PDB file of C-alpha atoms in Angstrom:
ATOM      1  CA  MET A 311     -67.250 103.415 165.922  1.00  0.00           C
ATOM      2  CA  GLN A 312     -70.780 103.045 167.201  1.00  0.00           C
ATOM      3  CA  LYS A 313     -71.275 101.410 170.611  1.00  0.00           C
ATOM      4  CA  PRO A 314     -72.956  97.982 170.571  1.00  0.00           C
ATOM      5  CA  PRO A 315     -76.446  97.758 172.094  1.00  0.00           C
ATOM      6  CA  LEU A 316     -76.613  96.530 175.683  1.00  0.00           C
ATOM      7  CA  ASP A 317     -79.341  93.925 175.219  1.00  0.00           C
ATOM      8  CA  PRO A 318     -79.959  93.050 171.545  1.00  0.00           C
ATOM      9  CA  ASP A 319     -82.266  90.275 170.425  1.00  0.00           C
ATOM     10  CA  VAL A 320     -80.365  87.101 169.615  1.00  0.00           C
ATOM     11  CA  ALA A 321     -80.931  84.586 166.861  1.00  0.00           C
ATOM     12  CA  ASP A 322     -81.496  80.948 167.731  1.00  0.00           C
ATOM     13  CA  ALA A 323     -77.959  80.235 166.506  1.00  0.00           C
ATOM     14  CA  ALA A 324     -74.850  82.395 166.431  1.00  0.00           C
ATOM     15  CA  PRO A 325     -73.051  83.036 163.150  1.00  0.00           C
ATOM     16  CA  THR A 326     -70.385  80.526 162.214  1.00  0.00           C
ATOM     17  CA  ASP A 327     -68.453  82.716 159.772  1.00  0.00           C
ATOM     18  CA  LEU A 328     -64.688  82.585 160.111  1.00  0.00           C
ATOM     19  CA  MET A 329     -64.567  86.365 160.340  1.00  0.00           C
ATOM     20  CA  LEU A 330     -66.303  88.902 162.517  1.00  0.00           C
ATOM     21  CA  THR A 331     -69.723  89.824 161.202  1.00  0.00           C
ATOM     22  CA  PRO A 332     -71.829  92.909 161.948  1.00  0.00           C
ATOM     23  CA  ASP A 333     -73.888  90.583 164.153  1.00  0.00           C
ATOM     24  CA  GLY A 334     -70.763  89.816 166.192  1.00  0.00           C
ATOM     25  CA  HIS A 335     -70.159  93.488 166.849  1.00  0.00           C
ATOM     26  CA  GLU A 336     -73.789  93.989 167.809  1.00  0.00           C
ATOM     27  CA  HIS A 337     -73.542  91.135 170.322  1.00  0.00           C
ATOM     28  CA  THR A 338     -70.242  92.105 171.946  1.00  0.00           C
ATOM     29  CA  VAL A 339     -71.944  92.872 175.257  1.00  0.00           C
ATOM     30  CA  THR A 340     -73.994  89.669 175.062  1.00  0.00           C
ATOM     31  CA  TYR A 341     -70.843  87.636 174.454  1.00  0.00           C
ATOM     32  CA  LEU A 342     -69.056  89.292 177.372  1.00  0.00           C
ATOM     33  CA  ARG A 343     -72.011  88.481 179.607  1.00  0.00           C
ATOM     34  CA  LEU A 344     -71.947  84.853 178.436  1.00  0.00           C
ATOM     35  CA  LEU A 345     -68.213  84.567 179.075  1.00  0.00           C
ATOM     36  CA  ASP A 346     -68.584  86.084 182.557  1.00  0.00           C
ATOM     37  CA  ALA A 347     -71.419  83.698 183.391  1.00  0.00           C
ATOM     38  CA  ASP A 348     -69.413  80.734 182.096  1.00  0.00           C
ATOM     39  CA  ALA A 349     -66.369  81.751 184.152  1.00  0.00           C
ATOM     40  CA  GLU A 350     -68.557  81.986 187.257  1.00  0.00           C
ATOM     41  CA  GLY A 351     -70.102  78.578 186.604  1.00  0.00           C
ATOM     42  CA  ALA A 352     -73.609  79.997 186.244  1.00  0.00           C
ATOM     43  CA  ASP A 353     -76.443  77.629 185.417  1.00  0.00           C
ATOM     44  CA  TRP A 354     -77.016  77.577 181.649  1.00  0.00           C
ATOM     45  CA  GLN A 355     -80.786  77.864 182.102  1.00  0.00           C
ATOM     46  CA  GLU A 356     -80.455  81.059 184.113  1.00  0.00           C
ATOM     47  CA  VAL A 357     -78.051  82.456 181.528  1.00  0.00           C
ATOM     48  CA  ALA A 358     -80.411  81.558 178.673  1.00  0.00           C
ATOM     49  CA  ARG A 359     -83.286  83.278 180.461  1.00  0.00           C
ATOM     50  CA  ILE A 360     -81.434  86.428 181.524  1.00  0.00           C
ATOM     51  CA  VAL A 361     -78.848  86.995 178.812  1.00  0.00           C
ATOM     52  CA  LEU A 362     -80.471  85.402 175.757  1.00  0.00           C
ATOM     53  CA  GLN A 363     -84.047  86.116 176.852  1.00  0.00           C
ATOM     54  CA  ILE A 364     -85.205  82.591 176.015  1.00  0.00           C
ATOM     55  CA  ASP A 365     -87.324  80.703 178.551  1.00  0.00           C
ATOM     56  CA  PRO A 366     -85.643  77.313 179.101  1.00  0.00           C
ATOM     57  CA  ILE A 367     -88.773  75.893 180.733  1.00  0.00           C
ATOM     58  CA  ARG A 368     -91.066  76.636 177.776  1.00  0.00           C
ATOM     59  CA  GLU A 369     -88.432  76.066 175.073  1.00  0.00           C
ATOM     60  CA  PRO A 370     -85.682  73.841 176.484  1.00  0.00           C
ATOM     61  CA  THR A 371     -84.247  72.685 173.156  1.00  0.00           C
ATOM     62  CA  ARG A 372     -84.193  76.169 171.647  1.00  0.00           C
ATOM     63  CA  ALA A 373     -82.707  77.634 174.828  1.00  0.00           C
ATOM     64  CA  TRP A 374     -79.938  75.012 175.038  1.00  0.00           C
ATOM     65  CA  LYS A 375     -79.006  75.296 171.364  1.00  0.00           C
ATOM     66  CA  ALA A 376     -78.930  79.095 171.518  1.00  0.00           C
ATOM     67  CA  PHE A 377     -76.896  79.057 174.732  1.00  0.00           C
ATOM     68  CA  GLU A 378     -74.399  76.547 173.359  1.00  0.00           C
ATOM     69  CA  SER A 379     -74.115  78.315 170.002  1.00  0.00           C
ATOM     70  CA  HIS A 380     -73.658  81.822 171.367  1.00  0.00           C
ATOM     71  CA  LEU A 381     -71.234  80.736 174.108  1.00  0.00           C
ATOM     72  CA  SER A 382     -69.175  78.947 171.476  1.00  0.00           C
ATOM     73  CA  ARG A 383     -69.167  82.101 169.345  1.00  0.00           C
ATOM     74  CA  ALA A 384     -68.198  84.192 172.372  1.00  0.00           C
ATOM     75  CA  LYS A 385     -65.218  81.906 172.964  1.00  0.00           C
ATOM     76  CA  TRP A 386     -64.317  82.138 169.263  1.00  0.00           C
ATOM     77  CA  MET A 387     -64.352  85.925 169.578  1.00  0.00           C
ATOM     78  CA  THR A 388     -61.741  85.757 172.352  1.00  0.00           C
ATOM     79  CA  GLU A 389     -59.422  83.726 170.140  1.00  0.00           C
ATOM     80  CA  HIS A 390     -60.092  84.940 166.608  1.00  0.00           C
ATOM     81  CA  GLY A 391     -62.666  87.720 166.310  1.00  0.00           C
ATOM     82  CA  TYR A 392     -61.264  90.349 168.637  1.00  0.00           C
ATOM     83  CA  PRO A 393     -58.636  91.778 166.214  1.00  0.00           C
ATOM     84  CA  HIS A 394     -61.489  93.132 164.080  1.00  0.00           C
ATOM     85  CA  LEU A 395     -62.919  94.941 167.107  1.00  0.00           C
ATOM     86  CA  LEU A 396     -59.497  96.338 168.004  1.00  0.00           C
ATOM     87  CA  ARG A 397     -59.134  97.738 164.493  1.00  0.00           C
ATOM     88  CA  GLY A 398     -62.242  99.799 165.061  1.00  0.00           C
ATOM     89  CA  GLY A 399     -64.853  97.268 164.129  1.00  0.00           C
ATOM     90  CA  ALA A 400     -63.964  97.146 160.450  1.00  0.00           C
ATOM     91  CA  PHE A 401     -65.478  94.161 158.738  1.00  0.00           C
ATOM     92  CA  PRO A 402     -63.749  92.375 155.864  1.00  0.00           C
ATOM     93  CA  SER A 403     -65.374  92.701 152.486  1.00  0.00           C
ATOM     94  CA  PRO A 404     -67.558  89.701 151.608  1.00  0.00           C
ATOM     95  CA  ASN A 405     -65.940  89.598 148.118  1.00  0.00           C
TER      96      ASN A 405
END
């Protein structure tokens, strides 16, 4: 299994599929960083700027929506998506 990148670009919204997507694997490190920041009570604007690389001053709506979406997906991964990673990152067939 290939290692996920440490700092990939993120979309404005996380996937909402009910299964792990290739995007989810690519953003494993990002999601871990979001979960750590959330557990520490970090300011969402700082997290958006550092982790998601979106300036919350210039683009507050985009930054908030991306932060909220990706944090939600990160939490989903802890409850539902992780079995796919444990099985070696295999992704279910779309058909």
